[in-house]
Coordinates of C-alpha atoms in Angstrom, one line a residue:
M287 CA 0.0 0.0 0.0
G288 CA 1.3 3.5 -0.9
L289 CA 0.3 7.1 -0.7
Y290 CA -0.6 9.3 -3.7
H291 CA -1.1 13.0 -4.2
A292 CA -4.1 14.5 -5.9
G293 CA -3.5 15.7 -9.5
V294 CA -5.2 18.3 -11.6
F295 CA -8.4 16.2 -11.6
G296 CA -8.5 15.9 -7.8
T297 CA -8.6 12.6 -5.8
F298 CA -10.1 9.4 -7.1
S299 CA -11.4 6.2 -5.5
G300 CA -12.1 2.7 -6.7
K301 CA -10.3 0.3 -9.1
V302 CA -8.1 1.7 -11.8
G303 CA -6.2 -0.9 -13.8
S304 CA -4.3 -3.1 -11.5
V305 CA -4.7 -0.9 -8.4
V306 CA -7.4 0.3 -6.0
A307 CA -7.5 3.8 -4.6
A308 CA -9.2 4.8 -1.3
R309 CA -9.0 7.0 1.8
H310 CA -7.4 5.4 4.8
R311 CA -6.9 7.3 8.1
G312 CA -7.3 10.6 6.4
Q313 CA -4.8 9.9 3.6
N314 CA -5.1 8.9 -0.1
V315 CA -3.7 5.4 -0.6
V316 CA -3.4 2.9 -3.4
R317 CA -2.8 -0.8 -3.3
N318 CA -2.4 -3.6 -5.8
L319 CA -5.4 -5.8 -6.5
G320 CA -5.2 -9.2 -4.9
R321 CA -4.6 -12.1 -7.2
K322 CA -7.2 -14.9 -7.3
S323 CA -5.7 -18.3 -6.6
G324 CA -6.0 -20.9 -9.3
K325 CA -5.4 -23.6 -6.7
P326 CA -8.6 -25.6 -6.0
S327 CA -9.8 -25.7 -2.4
S328 CA -8.7 -28.6 -0.3
A329 CA -11.3 -31.0 1.1
K330 CA -10.9 -29.4 4.5
Q331 CA -11.4 -25.9 3.1
A332 CA -14.5 -27.0 1.1
Q333 CA -15.9 -28.6 4.3
V334 CA -15.4 -25.4 6.3
Q335 CA -16.9 -23.2 3.5
G336 CA -19.8 -25.5 3.0
V337 CA -20.7 -25.6 6.7
F338 CA -20.5 -21.8 7.0
S339 CA -22.7 -21.4 3.9
F340 CA -25.3 -23.9 5.1
T341 CA -25.5 -22.4 8.6
G342 CA -25.8 -18.9 7.2
E343 CA -28.7 -20.0 4.9
F344 CA -30.6 -21.4 7.9
L345 CA -30.0 -18.4 10.2
R346 CA -30.2 -15.4 7.9
P347 CA -34.0 -15.4 7.5
L348 CA -34.2 -15.5 11.3
L349 CA -31.9 -12.5 11.8
D350 CA -34.5 -10.3 13.6
M351 CA -35.3 -13.1 16.0
I352 CA -31.6 -13.9 16.5
R353 CA -31.1 -10.3 17.5
I354 CA -33.6 -10.7 20.3
G355 CA -32.4 -14.2 21.4
Y356 CA -28.7 -13.4 21.3
G357 CA -28.7 -9.7 21.6
Y358 CA -28.5 -9.0 25.3
R359 CA -24.8 -8.5 25.4
D360 CA -23.4 -5.0 24.8
T361 CA -19.9 -6.0 23.8
G362 CA -18.1 -8.8 21.9
P363 CA -19.1 -10.4 18.6
T364 CA -22.3 -9.5 16.8
T365 CA -25.5 -11.4 17.5
M366 CA -25.3 -13.2 14.2
N367 CA -21.6 -14.1 14.7
R368 CA -22.5 -15.6 18.1
A369 CA -25.3 -17.6 16.6
M370 CA -23.2 -18.8 13.7
K371 CA -20.4 -19.9 16.0
Y372 CA -22.8 -21.9 18.2
H373 CA -24.5 -23.7 15.4
I374 CA -21.4 -24.5 13.4
K375 CA -19.9 -26.1 16.6
N376 CA -23.0 -27.8 18.0
V377 CA -25.7 -28.2 15.4
V378 CA -24.5 -28.7 11.8
T379 CA -23.3 -32.2 10.8
G380 CA -22.5 -34.0 7.6
I381 CA -19.9 -33.9 4.9
A382 CA -20.1 -31.5 1.9
P383 CA -22.5 -31.2 0.2
D384 CA -24.8 -33.2 2.5
Y385 CA -25.3 -31.2 5.7
E386 CA -28.0 -31.6 8.3
L387 CA -29.2 -29.8 11.4
T388 CA -29.2 -31.6 14.8
Y389 CA -32.7 -30.2 15.4
P390 CA -32.9 -30.6 19.2
E391 CA -29.7 -28.6 19.6
V392 CA -30.8 -25.5 17.5
K393 CA -30.8 -22.4 19.7
L394 CA -32.6 -19.3 18.6
S395 CA -31.8 -17.8 22.0
L396 CA -29.2 -18.1 24.8
E397 CA -31.0 -18.2 28.1
K398 CA -30.7 -15.3 30.4
R399 CA -32.6 -15.1 33.7
M400 CA -35.7 -16.8 32.5
G401 CA -35.1 -20.6 32.3
R402 CA -37.2 -22.8 30.0
T403 CA -40.8 -22.4 28.9
H404 CA -43.3 -24.4 31.0
K405 CA -44.8 -27.4 29.2
P406 CA -44.6 -26.1 25.6
K407 CA -46.3 -28.1 22.8
A408 CA -46.8 -28.0 19.0
L409 CA -49.7 -29.8 17.5
A410 CA -50.6 -30.1 13.7
A411 CA -54.3 -29.5 13.1
I412 CA -56.4 -29.6 9.9
E413 CA -56.5 -26.7 7.4
Q414 CA -52.7 -26.1 7.5
T415 CA -52.6 -25.0 11.1
V416 CA -50.1 -25.6 13.8
K417 CA -51.2 -24.9 17.4
L418 CA -48.5 -23.8 19.7
S419 CA -49.3 -23.9 23.4
W420 CA -47.6 -23.5 26.8
E421 CA -48.5 -23.0 30.5
L422 CA -47.8 -20.4 33.1
E423 CA -45.2 -21.6 35.5
P424 CA -46.6 -21.7 39.1
N425 CA -44.9 -19.3 41.6
S426 CA -42.3 -18.2 39.0
T427 CA -40.4 -15.0 39.8
S428 CA -38.6 -14.8 36.4
T429 CA -41.6 -15.2 34.0
F430 CA -44.5 -12.8 33.4
G431 CA -47.7 -12.8 31.4
T432 CA -46.3 -9.8 29.4
D433 CA -43.4 -11.9 28.1
L434 CA -43.4 -12.1 24.2
L435 CA -43.4 -15.3 22.2
Y436 CA -40.9 -16.0 19.4
A437 CA -41.2 -19.3 17.4
V438 CA -40.0 -20.9 14.2
L439 CA -41.3 -23.7 12.0
Y440 CA -38.7 -25.1 9.6
S441 CA -39.1 -27.3 6.5
P442 CA -35.9 -29.3 5.6
A443 CA -37.4 -30.3 2.2
Q444 CA -37.7 -26.6 1.2
N445 CA -35.0 -25.2 3.4
K446 CA -37.5 -22.6 4.5
S447 CA -38.5 -21.1 7.8
I448 CA -41.7 -19.6 9.0
P449 CA -41.0 -17.2 11.9
V450 CA -43.7 -16.5 14.4
A451 CA -43.3 -13.1 16.2
E452 CA -46.6 -11.3 16.3
G453 CA -46.6 -9.8 19.7
V454 CA -48.2 -12.8 21.3
L455 CA -48.1 -12.6 25.1
R456 CA -47.2 -15.5 27.4
S457 CA -50.6 -14.9 29.1
A458 CA -52.3 -16.0 25.8
L459 CA -51.2 -19.6 26.5
S460 CA -51.6 -20.6 22.8
I461 CA -51.5 -19.4 19.2
D462 CA -52.7 -21.0 15.9
V463 CA -50.2 -20.6 13.2
Y464 CA -51.4 -20.8 9.6
I465 CA -48.9 -22.6 7.3
P466 CA -48.9 -21.9 3.5
Y467 CA -50.4 -24.4 1.1
S468 CA -47.0 -25.4 -0.4
F469 CA -46.0 -27.1 2.9
I470 CA -49.0 -29.5 3.1
G471 CA -47.7 -33.0 3.6
E472 CA -44.3 -31.9 4.6
K473 CA -42.5 -32.5 7.9
M474 CA -41.6 -29.3 9.8
H475 CA -39.6 -28.8 13.0
C476 CA -40.6 -26.3 15.6
W477 CA -38.8 -24.2 18.3
L478 CA -39.9 -21.4 20.6
F479 CA -38.6 -19.1 23.3
F480 CA -39.9 -16.1 25.2
A481 CA -38.4 -12.6 25.8
S482 CA -39.3 -10.0 28.4
A483 CA -41.2 -7.0 27.1
D484 CA -38.0 -4.9 27.4
K485 CA -35.9 -7.6 25.7
T486 CA -33.4 -7.7 28.5
R487 CA -34.3 -11.3 29.6
V488 CA -34.8 -14.4 27.3
S489 CA -35.7 -18.0 27.9
D490 CA -33.8 -20.9 26.6
T491 CA -35.0 -22.3 23.2
D492 CA -37.3 -25.3 23.4
Y493 CA -37.5 -27.8 20.6
L494 CA -41.0 -29.0 20.1
G495 CA -40.3 -31.8 17.7
E496 CA -41.3 -32.8 14.2
L497 CA -44.9 -32.6 12.8
T498 CA -46.6 -33.1 9.4
I499 CA -48.6 -30.3 8.0
L500 CA -52.2 -31.3 7.4
A501 CA -54.6 -30.2 4.7

């Protein structure tokens, strides 16, 4: 990387020929373009890249929910980076290109001062509906009726998720989730967690199992 001085046409930025110009720490700098390696990736590199891509495809559609479930820390890695690190280490299995999720280990939240949800259930009903239900925990000092529900239904066949975050309160005790027609007959996996109204406390993620969507 080197410095350059503005000419009669002023400063410039971007790629010009084999160099790139930019501003760095208040100075005009240029650097050579990096060369693309013609060497094919090793099996280990392909595995790492594949796992990273697969994990990202699963988590990115859930980013808003991940920010709630992992977002209570003010310092350190971003919420998505924390989620990626956890799932790459604990959830994704398989060899490129055949990867799978260990469904019970998926975590949309990292528990903070709320524990697990009391007796959560997921039940497939007719007319493309999934009923999610739970109970209020007796004598709990860490959960409240104003806590907010966050849930996800995921189809491995389509690699698509249906997030559920509609402001449903814990005090509602249940919600009927409508599933689009294209998922009829498919198996879907379900998870849920709760967060306090101010988002400072979250429960651990509960895996509610696999169910088949009914017409």
